[in-house]
Amino acid sequence: GHLDHLLVICKTGLDLEEQLALDRLNSLWQPGGKPEIRCTPLKWSTVEKLLEPATRFTNSTPFIPPHHYRPGRGDLGDWVAGQVVLECRNHGLPAPVRINPVRRLSIRGRDIAWLDFRRNRKGDSIRHEYGGFEIEFAQPVRGPFALGYGCHFGLGQFRPLGSGEKNA
């Protein structure tokens, strides 16, 4: 439930100046008098060498569709699944062959409700909670990856599922 790793991915690669900027990042400030988070670079690599391919993924943070649902757009569950497919396409991923809803995040022996996550930017109205999914691709893709509204801020993060692993 706490930040313990930061993975920075750049599809086009980082130039020397960008690498040096990340290398100089030694701490992250926290509000409320909490101690700073110390940063230590562990590895520089390519996506192909760093990320393992898998066919099954599940959320680690809530998926928030980039578009708003309105009555008349069909069944809510089907519409949200369509938003997952759309986001996969927008992020250069193949269309999933299976999308199953997941009621709660189960990780490291804990069950966490999707509503426990902050799903909006400071000052913005609260985004509706759509929750999580287990998605499966026909061929392995590299992950983790993030999809949907706020994916660049950590929402909609999908992590690979190991064989036999299942979310709640």
Tab-separated table of N, CA and C in Angstrom:
chain	number	residue	atom	x	y	z
A	1	GLY	N	0.788	-1.200	0.000
A	1	GLY	CA	0.000	0.000	0.000
A	1	GLY	C	0.831	1.264	0.000
A	2	HIS	N	2.155	1.165	-0.083
A	2	HIS	CA	3.012	2.346	-0.087
A	2	HIS	C	3.935	2.304	-1.295
A	3	LEU	N	4.345	3.484	-1.740
A	3	LEU	CA	5.284	3.589	-2.851
A	3	LEU	C	6.619	2.987	-2.442
A	4	ASP	N	7.081	1.975	-3.177
A	4	ASP	CA	8.391	1.401	-2.871
A	4	ASP	C	9.273	1.256	-4.106
A	5	HIS	N	8.719	1.428	-5.289
A	5	HIS	CA	9.488	1.383	-6.529
A	5	HIS	C	8.911	2.397	-7.507
A	6	LEU	N	9.751	2.936	-8.350
A	6	LEU	CA	9.327	3.845	-9.402
A	6	LEU	C	9.958	3.347	-10.693
A	7	LEU	N	9.136	3.027	-11.663
A	7	LEU	CA	9.606	2.540	-12.952
A	7	LEU	C	9.339	3.631	-13.980
A	8	VAL	N	10.388	4.107	-14.621
A	8	VAL	CA	10.268	5.141	-15.639
A	8	VAL	C	10.504	4.485	-16.988
A	9	ILE	N	9.493	4.598	-17.873
A	9	ILE	CA	9.592	4.003	-19.205
A	9	ILE	C	9.422	5.101	-20.237
A	10	CYS	N	10.304	5.124	-21.206
A	10	CYS	CA	10.217	6.066	-22.318
A	10	CYS	C	10.335	5.254	-23.599
A	11	LYS	N	9.246	5.207	-24.371
A	11	LYS	CA	9.220	4.368	-25.578
A	11	LYS	C	10.292	4.747	-26.586
A	12	THR	N	10.662	6.032	-26.622
A	12	THR	CA	11.674	6.478	-27.590
A	12	THR	C	13.073	6.461	-27.008
A	13	GLY	N	13.216	6.085	-25.763
A	13	GLY	CA	14.524	6.084	-25.119
A	13	GLY	C	14.833	7.439	-24.516
A	14	LEU	N	15.751	7.459	-23.570
A	14	LEU	CA	16.148	8.696	-22.899
A	14	LEU	C	17.504	9.143	-23.418
A	15	ASP	N	17.631	10.445	-23.709
A	15	ASP	CA	18.949	10.935	-24.106
A	15	ASP	C	19.791	11.125	-22.848
A	16	LEU	N	21.046	11.480	-23.010
A	16	LEU	CA	21.975	11.583	-21.880
A	16	LEU	C	21.497	12.615	-20.860
A	17	GLU	N	20.998	13.759	-21.321
A	17	GLU	CA	20.532	14.803	-20.413
A	17	GLU	C	19.360	14.304	-19.563
A	18	GLU	N	18.434	13.557	-20.172
A	18	GLU	CA	17.291	13.012	-19.439
A	18	GLU	C	17.731	11.951	-18.440
A	19	GLN	N	18.689	11.127	-18.829
A	19	GLN	CA	19.216	10.117	-17.907
A	19	GLN	C	19.891	10.775	-16.709
A	20	LEU	N	20.661	11.843	-16.963
A	20	LEU	CA	21.337	12.544	-15.866
A	20	LEU	C	20.324	13.200	-14.923
A	21	ALA	N	19.240	13.742	-15.476
A	21	ALA	CA	18.203	14.347	-14.632
A	21	ALA	C	17.589	13.308	-13.701
A	22	LEU	N	17.291	12.118	-14.228
A	22	LEU	CA	16.743	11.053	-13.376
A	22	LEU	C	17.774	10.569	-12.365
A	23	ASP	N	19.027	10.523	-12.779
A	23	ASP	CA	20.090	10.069	-11.885
A	23	ASP	C	20.274	11.038	-10.713
A	24	ARG	N	20.003	12.341	-10.942
A	24	ARG	CA	20.136	13.350	-9.876
A	24	ARG	C	18.931	13.356	-8.929
A	25	LEU	N	17.860	12.676	-9.301
A	25	LEU	CA	16.677	12.613	-8.436
A	25	LEU	C	17.002	11.727	-7.234
A	26	ASN	N	17.204	12.376	-6.072
A	26	ASN	CA	17.605	11.572	-4.913
A	26	ASN	C	16.536	11.481	-3.833
A	27	SER	N	15.466	12.291	-3.934
A	27	SER	CA	14.381	12.163	-2.958
A	27	SER	C	13.101	12.777	-3.517
A	28	LEU	N	11.968	12.340	-2.950
A	28	LEU	CA	10.652	12.865	-3.304
A	28	LEU	C	10.017	13.421	-2.038
A	29	TRP	N	9.562	14.673	-2.114
A	29	TRP	CA	8.925	15.339	-0.980
A	29	TRP	C	7.543	14.753	-0.754
A	30	GLN	N	7.118	14.695	0.510
A	30	GLN	CA	5.770	14.267	0.864
A	30	GLN	C	5.114	15.334	1.733
A	31	PRO	N	3.806	15.531	1.601
A	31	PRO	CA	3.119	16.531	2.425
A	31	PRO	C	2.906	16.024	3.848
A	32	GLY	N	2.463	16.931	4.708
A	32	GLY	CA	2.050	16.556	6.063
A	32	GLY	C	3.179	16.160	6.988
A	33	GLY	N	4.393	16.631	6.729
A	33	GLY	CA	5.512	16.315	7.610
A	33	GLY	C	6.043	14.898	7.486
A	34	LYS	N	5.562	14.147	6.490
A	34	LYS	CA	6.082	12.795	6.286
A	34	LYS	C	7.518	12.882	5.785
A	35	PRO	N	8.342	11.898	6.096
A	35	PRO	CA	9.735	11.953	5.634
A	35	PRO	C	9.825	11.829	4.114
A	36	GLU	N	10.870	12.406	3.547
A	36	GLU	CA	11.085	12.295	2.112
A	36	GLU	C	11.324	10.835	1.734
A	37	ILE	N	10.954	10.499	0.517
A	37	ILE	CA	11.209	9.159	-0.008
A	37	ILE	C	12.564	9.197	-0.697
A	38	ARG	N	13.484	8.377	-0.248
A	38	ARG	CA	14.825	8.325	-0.837
A	38	ARG	C	14.776	7.565	-2.160
A	39	CYS	N	15.475	8.054	-3.155
A	39	CYS	CA	15.497	7.440	-4.487
A	39	CYS	C	16.895	6.937	-4.801
A	40	THR	N	16.980	5.705	-5.237
A	40	THR	CA	18.245	5.100	-5.629
A	40	THR	C	18.058	4.407	-6.965
A	41	PRO	N	18.735	4.879	-8.024
A	41	PRO	CA	18.615	4.179	-9.317
A	41	PRO	C	19.151	2.748	-9.190
A	42	LEU	N	18.352	1.806	-9.652
A	42	LEU	CA	18.756	0.405	-9.556
A	42	LEU	C	19.210	-0.168	-10.876
A	43	LYS	N	18.608	0.295	-11.968
A	43	LYS	CA	18.895	-0.351	-13.239
A	43	LYS	C	18.538	0.571	-14.398
A	44	TRP	N	19.388	0.613	-15.391
A	44	TRP	CA	19.096	1.264	-16.665
A	44	TRP	C	19.031	0.141	-17.677
A	45	SER	N	17.990	0.109	-18.467
A	45	SER	CA	17.844	-0.996	-19.404
A	45	SER	C	16.879	-0.605	-20.513
A	46	THR	N	16.634	-1.556	-21.398
A	46	THR	CA	15.630	-1.377	-22.445
A	46	THR	C	14.358	-2.092	-22.014
A	47	VAL	N	13.240	-1.694	-22.598
A	47	VAL	CA	11.954	-2.320	-22.279
A	47	VAL	C	12.034	-3.817	-22.544
A	48	GLU	N	12.673	-4.195	-23.638
A	48	GLU	CA	12.765	-5.621	-23.998
A	48	GLU	C	13.518	-6.429	-22.952
A	49	LYS	N	14.530	-5.827	-22.326
A	49	LYS	CA	15.327	-6.551	-21.333
A	49	LYS	C	14.714	-6.467	-19.935
A	50	LEU	N	13.959	-5.401	-19.672
A	50	LEU	CA	13.471	-5.142	-18.316
A	50	LEU	C	12.099	-5.744	-18.029
A	51	LEU	N	11.193	-5.686	-19.008
A	51	LEU	CA	9.820	-6.127	-18.778
A	51	LEU	C	9.581	-7.524	-19.329
A	52	GLU	N	8.990	-8.359	-18.505
A	52	GLU	CA	8.707	-9.734	-18.896
A	52	GLU	C	7.410	-9.815	-19.692
A	53	PRO	N	7.392	-10.616	-20.747
A	53	PRO	CA	6.135	-10.794	-21.480
A	53	PRO	C	5.178	-11.721	-20.729
A	54	ALA	N	3.890	-11.437	-20.860
A	54	ALA	CA	2.849	-12.268	-20.244
A	54	ALA	C	1.586	-12.138	-21.086
A	55	THR	N	0.645	-13.055	-20.892
A	55	THR	CA	-0.635	-12.973	-21.602
A	55	THR	C	-1.759	-12.494	-20.694
A	56	ARG	N	-1.584	-12.600	-19.373
A	56	ARG	CA	-2.637	-12.216	-18.429
A	56	ARG	C	-2.151	-11.092	-17.516
A	57	PHE	N	-3.025	-10.085	-17.326
A	57	PHE	CA	-2.701	-8.921	-16.507
A	57	PHE	C	-3.902	-8.571	-15.639
A	58	THR	N	-3.632	-7.887	-14.511
A	58	THR	CA	-4.694	-7.358	-13.659
A	58	THR	C	-4.276	-6.003	-13.127
A	59	ASN	N	-5.253	-5.206	-12.722
A	59	ASN	CA	-4.973	-3.869	-12.199
A	59	ASN	C	-4.245	-3.930	-10.866
A	60	SER	N	-3.371	-2.937	-10.675
A	60	SER	CA	-2.819	-2.646	-9.355
A	60	SER	C	-3.390	-1.340	-8.843
A	61	THR	N	-3.941	-0.531	-9.750
A	61	THR	CA	-4.645	0.703	-9.414
A	61	THR	C	-5.903	0.751	-10.280
A	62	PRO	N	-6.935	1.493	-9.872
A	62	PRO	CA	-8.212	1.461	-10.602
A	62	PRO	C	-8.093	1.930	-12.051
A	63	PHE	N	-8.836	1.263	-12.928
A	63	PHE	CA	-8.966	1.712	-14.318
A	63	PHE	C	-10.104	2.720	-14.371
A	64	ILE	N	-9.832	3.913	-14.888
A	64	ILE	CA	-10.837	4.952	-15.063
A	64	ILE	C	-10.936	5.214	-16.564
A	65	PRO	N	-12.092	4.977	-17.173
A	65	PRO	CA	-12.219	5.202	-18.618
A	65	PRO	C	-11.910	6.648	-18.986
A	66	PRO	N	-11.325	6.861	-20.167
A	66	PRO	CA	-11.017	8.232	-20.583
A	66	PRO	C	-12.261	9.021	-20.990
A	67	HIS	N	-13.353	8.330	-21.300
A	67	HIS	CA	-14.600	8.988	-21.693
A	67	HIS	C	-15.653	8.760	-20.616
A	68	HIS	N	-16.679	9.612	-20.606
A	68	HIS	CA	-17.755	9.491	-19.621
A	68	HIS	C	-18.869	8.604	-20.171
A	69	TYR	N	-19.401	7.771	-19.298
A	69	TYR	CA	-20.553	6.937	-19.656
A	69	TYR	C	-21.814	7.777	-19.569
A	70	ARG	N	-22.686	7.608	-20.537
A	70	ARG	CA	-23.996	8.265	-20.518
A	70	ARG	C	-25.048	7.227	-20.849
A	71	PRO	N	-26.233	7.388	-20.300
A	71	PRO	CA	-27.320	6.471	-20.673
A	71	PRO	C	-27.480	6.480	-22.194
A	72	GLY	N	-27.764	5.327	-22.735
A	72	GLY	CA	-27.897	5.207	-24.178
A	72	GLY	C	-26.650	4.627	-24.829
A	73	ARG	N	-25.578	4.464	-24.038
A	73	ARG	CA	-24.346	3.876	-24.571
A	73	ARG	C	-24.305	2.365	-24.328
A	74	GLY	N	-25.450	1.786	-23.976
A	74	GLY	CA	-25.509	0.344	-23.764
A	74	GLY	C	-25.217	-0.033	-22.325
A	75	ASP	N	-25.036	-1.329	-22.120
A	75	ASP	CA	-24.730	-1.872	-20.803
A	75	ASP	C	-23.421	-1.282	-20.285
A	76	LEU	N	-23.403	-0.839	-19.013
A	76	LEU	CA	-22.218	-0.213	-18.431
A	76	LEU	C	-21.002	-1.129	-18.491
A	77	GLY	N	-21.174	-2.401	-18.121
A	77	GLY	CA	-20.054	-3.341	-18.134
A	77	GLY	C	-19.464	-3.520	-19.525
A	78	ASP	N	-20.326	-3.655	-20.535
A	78	ASP	CA	-19.848	-3.786	-21.915
A	78	ASP	C	-19.153	-2.511	-22.378
A	79	TRP	N	-19.705	-1.355	-21.978
A	79	TRP	CA	-19.111	-0.081	-22.373
A	79	TRP	C	-17.712	0.077	-21.783
A	80	VAL	N	-17.556	-0.257	-20.485
A	80	VAL	CA	-16.242	-0.131	-19.834
A	80	VAL	C	-15.249	-1.099	-20.477
A	81	ALA	N	-15.683	-2.326	-20.764
A	81	ALA	CA	-14.790	-3.279	-21.441
A	81	ALA	C	-14.353	-2.718	-22.793
A	82	GLY	N	-15.270	-2.062	-23.503
A	82	GLY	CA	-14.919	-1.419	-24.766
A	82	GLY	C	-13.896	-0.311	-24.581
A	83	GLN	N	-13.971	0.408	-23.448
A	83	GLN	CA	-12.983	1.442	-23.151
A	83	GLN	C	-11.599	0.832	-22.899
A	84	VAL	N	-11.558	-0.349	-22.278
A	84	VAL	CA	-10.283	-1.051	-22.075
A	84	VAL	C	-9.689	-1.412	-23.434
A	85	VAL	N	-10.516	-1.944	-24.335
A	85	VAL	CA	-10.052	-2.306	-25.682
A	85	VAL	C	-9.530	-1.065	-26.406
A	86	LEU	N	-10.278	0.042	-26.340
A	86	LEU	CA	-9.878	1.298	-26.975
A	86	LEU	C	-8.538	1.783	-26.429
A	87	GLU	N	-8.374	1.732	-25.119
A	87	GLU	CA	-7.124	2.174	-24.504
A	87	GLU	C	-5.953	1.265	-24.878
A	88	CYS	N	-6.194	-0.042	-24.986
A	88	CYS	CA	-5.130	-0.951	-25.434
A	88	CYS	C	-4.654	-0.523	-26.822
A	89	ARG	N	-5.599	-0.268	-27.713
A	89	ARG	CA	-5.246	0.162	-29.076
A	89	ARG	C	-4.475	1.488	-29.036
A	90	ASN	N	-4.942	2.450	-28.229
A	90	ASN	CA	-4.287	3.750	-28.139
A	90	ASN	C	-2.866	3.666	-27.599
A	91	HIS	N	-2.563	2.604	-26.844
A	91	HIS	CA	-1.239	2.442	-26.250
A	91	HIS	C	-0.391	1.398	-26.984
A	92	GLY	N	-0.818	1.045	-28.189
A	92	GLY	CA	-0.015	0.133	-29.005
A	92	GLY	C	-0.058	-1.319	-28.575
A	93	LEU	N	-1.076	-1.690	-27.816
A	93	LEU	CA	-1.238	-3.075	-27.373
A	93	LEU	C	-2.289	-3.759	-28.240
A	94	PRO	N	-2.219	-5.075	-28.367
A	94	PRO	CA	-3.275	-5.776	-29.107
A	94	PRO	C	-4.583	-5.760	-28.322
A	95	ALA	N	-5.673	-6.042	-29.005
A	95	ALA	CA	-6.975	-6.124	-28.335
A	95	ALA	C	-6.990	-7.353	-27.427
A	96	PRO	N	-7.464	-7.205	-26.192
A	96	PRO	CA	-7.565	-8.370	-25.308
A	96	PRO	C	-8.583	-9.378	-25.855
A	97	VAL	N	-8.323	-10.653	-25.603
A	97	VAL	CA	-9.271	-11.695	-26.009
A	97	VAL	C	-10.282	-11.972	-24.897
A	98	ARG	N	-9.965	-11.537	-23.671
A	98	ARG	CA	-10.871	-11.738	-22.536
A	98	ARG	C	-10.689	-10.575	-21.558
A	99	ILE	N	-11.814	-10.054	-21.059
A	99	ILE	CA	-11.811	-8.992	-20.044
A	99	ILE	C	-12.821	-9.389	-18.973
A	100	ASN	N	-12.331	-9.692	-17.771
A	100	ASN	CA	-13.209	-10.079	-16.667
A	100	ASN	C	-13.129	-9.038	-15.557
A	101	PRO	N	-14.272	-8.588	-15.030
A	101	PRO	CA	-14.247	-7.621	-13.921
A	101	PRO	C	-13.646	-8.242	-12.662
A	102	VAL	N	-12.967	-7.412	-11.890
A	102	VAL	CA	-12.377	-7.812	-10.609
A	102	VAL	C	-12.949	-6.871	-9.559
A	103	ARG	N	-13.581	-7.427	-8.523
A	103	ARG	CA	-14.284	-6.613	-7.526
A	103	ARG	C	-13.358	-5.843	-6.597
A	104	ARG	N	-12.224	-6.435	-6.226
A	104	ARG	CA	-11.291	-5.806	-5.282
A	104	ARG	C	-9.869	-6.154	-5.683
A	105	LEU	N	-8.937	-5.314	-5.273
A	105	LEU	CA	-7.525	-5.603	-5.479
A	105	LEU	C	-7.061	-6.541	-4.374
A	106	SER	N	-6.530	-7.681	-4.745
A	106	SER	CA	-5.937	-8.609	-3.782
A	106	SER	C	-4.446	-8.654	-4.058
A	107	ILE	N	-3.669	-8.148	-3.103
A	107	ILE	CA	-2.221	-8.097	-3.303
A	107	ILE	C	-1.524	-8.250	-1.957
A	108	ARG	N	-0.523	-9.088	-1.917
A	108	ARG	CA	0.270	-9.336	-0.707
A	108	ARG	C	-0.600	-9.669	0.497
A	109	GLY	N	-1.621	-10.488	0.282
A	109	GLY	CA	-2.483	-10.931	1.371
A	109	GLY	C	-3.505	-9.917	1.840
A	110	ARG	N	-3.647	-8.798	1.122
A	110	ARG	CA	-4.615	-7.765	1.510
A	110	ARG	C	-5.668	-7.616	0.419
A	111	ASP	N	-6.899	-7.328	0.835
A	111	ASP	CA	-7.979	-6.976	-0.094
A	111	ASP	C	-8.238	-5.482	0.052
A	112	ILE	N	-8.158	-4.755	-1.068
A	112	ILE	CA	-8.319	-3.305	-1.048
A	112	ILE	C	-9.457	-2.933	-1.989
A	113	ALA	N	-10.410	-2.147	-1.493
A	113	ALA	CA	-11.525	-1.690	-2.330
A	113	ALA	C	-11.012	-0.638	-3.312
A	114	TRP	N	-11.548	-0.649	-4.519
A	114	TRP	CA	-11.138	0.333	-5.534
A	114	TRP	C	-11.448	1.748	-5.073
A	115	LEU	N	-12.492	1.933	-4.256
A	115	LEU	CA	-12.834	3.265	-3.758
A	115	LEU	C	-11.796	3.827	-2.788
A	116	ASP	N	-10.897	2.971	-2.276
A	116	ASP	CA	-9.862	3.430	-1.354
A	116	ASP	C	-8.764	4.214	-2.068
A	117	PHE	N	-8.749	4.177	-3.391
A	117	PHE	CA	-7.735	4.893	-4.158
A	117	PHE	C	-8.216	6.306	-4.483
A	118	ARG	N	-7.294	7.239	-4.544
A	118	ARG	CA	-7.628	8.584	-5.028
A	118	ARG	C	-7.711	8.505	-6.544
A	119	ARG	N	-8.839	8.990	-7.109
A	119	ARG	CA	-9.090	8.805	-8.536
A	119	ARG	C	-9.260	10.120	-9.286
A	120	ASN	N	-8.797	11.208	-8.694
A	120	ASN	CA	-8.933	12.506	-9.359
A	120	ASN	C	-7.747	13.394	-8.988
A	121	ARG	N	-7.526	14.415	-9.801
A	121	ARG	CA	-6.493	15.383	-9.497
A	121	ARG	C	-7.030	16.375	-8.484
A	122	LYS	N	-6.128	17.016	-7.754
A	122	LYS	CA	-6.507	18.019	-6.759
A	122	LYS	C	-7.386	19.077	-7.411
A	123	GLY	N	-8.545	19.334	-6.817
A	123	GLY	CA	-9.446	20.351	-7.333
A	123	GLY	C	-10.433	19.839	-8.373
A	124	ASP	N	-10.188	18.674	-8.968
A	124	ASP	CA	-11.116	18.097	-9.947
A	124	ASP	C	-12.222	17.345	-9.218
A	125	SER	N	-13.352	17.184	-9.887
A	125	SER	CA	-14.422	16.392	-9.298
A	125	SER	C	-14.000	14.923	-9.262
A	126	ILE	N	-14.554	14.180	-8.334
A	126	ILE	CA	-14.187	12.775	-8.169
A	126	ILE	C	-14.711	11.971	-9.342
A	127	ARG	N	-13.826	11.168	-9.935
A	127	ARG	CA	-14.197	10.318	-11.060
A	127	ARG	C	-14.949	9.101	-10.528
A	128	HIS	N	-15.888	8.622	-11.322
A	128	HIS	CA	-16.628	7.426	-10.918
A	128	HIS	C	-15.680	6.242	-10.814
A	129	GLU	N	-16.009	5.329	-9.968
A	129	GLU	CA	-15.184	4.155	-9.723
A	129	GLU	C	-15.678	3.014	-10.611
A	130	TYR	N	-14.815	2.549	-11.482
A	130	TYR	CA	-15.166	1.427	-12.343
A	130	TYR	C	-14.419	0.171	-11.942
A	131	GLY	N	-13.354	0.307	-11.192
A	131	GLY	CA	-12.706	-0.847	-10.609
A	131	GLY	C	-11.626	-1.489	-11.420
A	132	GLY	N	-11.618	-2.802	-11.346
A	132	GLY	CA	-10.508	-3.542	-11.912
A	132	GLY	C	-10.932	-4.622	-12.873
A	133	PHE	N	-9.938	-5.116	-13.572
A	133	PHE	CA	-10.161	-6.141	-14.580
A	133	PHE	C	-8.990	-7.100	-14.609
A	134	GLU	N	-9.283	-8.297	-15.013
A	134	GLU	CA	-8.249	-9.230	-15.422
A	134	GLU	C	-8.386	-9.307	-16.939
A	135	ILE	N	-7.307	-8.996	-17.645
A	135	ILE	CA	-7.364	-9.032	-19.108
A	135	ILE	C	-6.374	-10.049	-19.629
A	136	GLU	N	-6.745	-10.651	-20.749
A	136	GLU	CA	-5.908	-11.681	-21.359
A	136	GLU	C	-5.712	-11.361	-22.833
A	137	PHE	N	-4.473	-11.514	-23.293
A	137	PHE	CA	-4.126	-11.304	-24.694
A	137	PHE	C	-3.841	-12.643	-25.355
A	138	ALA	N	-4.033	-12.716	-26.663
A	138	ALA	CA	-3.762	-13.947	-27.401
A	138	ALA	C	-2.267	-14.254	-27.414
A	139	GLN	N	-1.453	-13.218	-27.525
A	139	GLN	CA	0.010	-13.360	-27.543
A	139	GLN	C	0.603	-12.576	-26.377
A	140	PRO	N	1.773	-12.990	-25.876
A	140	PRO	CA	2.387	-12.260	-24.760
A	140	PRO	C	2.713	-10.808	-25.131
A	141	VAL	N	2.496	-9.907	-24.171
A	141	VAL	CA	2.889	-8.503	-24.292
A	141	VAL	C	3.746	-8.164	-23.072
A	142	ARG	N	4.513	-7.090	-23.164
A	142	ARG	CA	5.397	-6.710	-22.063
A	142	ARG	C	4.657	-5.791	-21.088
A	143	GLY	N	4.860	-6.031	-19.811
A	143	GLY	CA	4.217	-5.217	-18.799
A	143	GLY	C	5.078	-5.123	-17.568
A	144	PRO	N	4.743	-4.226	-16.671
A	144	PRO	CA	3.454	-3.558	-16.508
A	144	PRO	C	3.242	-2.438	-17.513
A	145	PHE	N	1.955	-2.024	-17.623
A	145	PHE	CA	1.571	-0.885	-18.449
A	145	PHE	C	0.384	-0.208	-17.778
A	146	ALA	N	0.056	0.998	-18.229
A	146	ALA	CA	-1.047	1.749	-17.623
A	146	ALA	C	-1.992	2.225	-18.713
A	147	LEU	N	-3.305	2.185	-18.409
A	147	LEU	CA	-4.349	2.541	-19.372
A	147	LEU	C	-5.374	3.456	-18.718
A	148	GLY	N	-6.029	4.300	-19.530
A	148	GLY	CA	-7.173	5.077	-19.077
A	148	GLY	C	-6.830	6.460	-18.572
A	149	TYR	N	-7.877	7.126	-18.044
A	149	TYR	CA	-7.725	8.462	-17.478
A	149	TYR	C	-6.702	8.414	-16.348
A	150	GLY	N	-5.773	9.359	-16.350
A	150	GLY	CA	-4.791	9.458	-15.272
A	150	GLY	C	-3.712	8.396	-15.320
A	151	CYS	N	-3.588	7.665	-16.436
A	151	CYS	CA	-2.577	6.596	-16.479
A	151	CYS	C	-1.163	7.167	-16.320
A	152	HIS	N	-0.942	8.405	-16.743
A	152	HIS	CA	0.375	9.028	-16.588
A	152	HIS	C	0.626	9.454	-15.147
A	153	PHE	N	-0.398	9.366	-14.284
A	153	PHE	CA	-0.238	9.644	-12.854
A	153	PHE	C	-0.321	8.366	-12.015
A	154	GLY	N	-0.395	7.210	-12.656
A	154	GLY	CA	-0.395	5.951	-11.915
A	154	GLY	C	-1.719	5.231	-11.834
A	155	LEU	N	-2.801	5.816	-12.359
A	155	LEU	CA	-4.067	5.085	-12.393
A	155	LEU	C	-4.034	4.075	-13.540
A	156	GLY	N	-4.848	3.048	-13.444
A	156	GLY	CA	-4.967	2.066	-14.516
A	156	GLY	C	-3.714	1.257	-14.757
A	157	GLN	N	-2.935	1.024	-13.703
A	157	GLN	CA	-1.714	0.227	-13.853
A	157	GLN	C	-2.062	-1.256	-13.872
A	158	PHE	N	-1.632	-1.938	-14.910
A	158	PHE	CA	-1.847	-3.384	-15.044
A	158	PHE	C	-0.518	-4.099	-14.881
A	159	ARG	N	-0.515	-5.117	-14.038
A	159	ARG	CA	0.689	-5.916	-13.799
A	159	ARG	C	0.469	-7.325	-14.318
A	160	PRO	N	1.542	-8.006	-14.723
A	160	PRO	CA	1.391	-9.389	-15.187
A	160	PRO	C	0.911	-10.292	-14.054
A	161	LEU	N	0.072	-11.257	-14.407
A	161	LEU	CA	-0.362	-12.281	-13.455
A	161	LEU	C	0.477	-13.525	-13.696
A	162	GLY	N	1.020	-14.095	-12.626
A	162	GLY	CA	1.748	-15.338	-12.756
A	162	GLY	C	0.792	-16.498	-12.985
A	163	SER	N	1.314	-17.618	-13.400
A	163	SER	CA	0.457	-18.769	-13.654
A	163	SER	C	-0.224	-19.187	-12.364
A	164	GLY	N	-1.518	-19.398	-12.435
A	164	GLY	CA	-2.305	-19.794	-11.284
A	164	GLY	C	-2.735	-18.642	-10.384
A	165	GLU	N	-2.178	-17.446	-10.587
A	165	GLU	CA	-2.529	-16.288	-9.768
A	165	GLU	C	-3.853	-15.708	-10.250
A	166	LYS	N	-4.676	-15.262	-9.328
A	166	LYS	CA	-5.977	-14.682	-9.677
A	166	LYS	C	-6.288	-13.569	-8.711
A	167	ASN	N	-6.947	-12.534	-9.193
A	167	ASN	CA	-7.390	-11.429	-8.353
A	167	ASN	C	-8.796	-11.725	-7.840
A	168	ALA	N	-9.269	-10.939	-6.860
A	168	ALA	CA	-10.580	-11.195	-6.239
A	168	ALA	C	-11.725	-10.754	-7.110
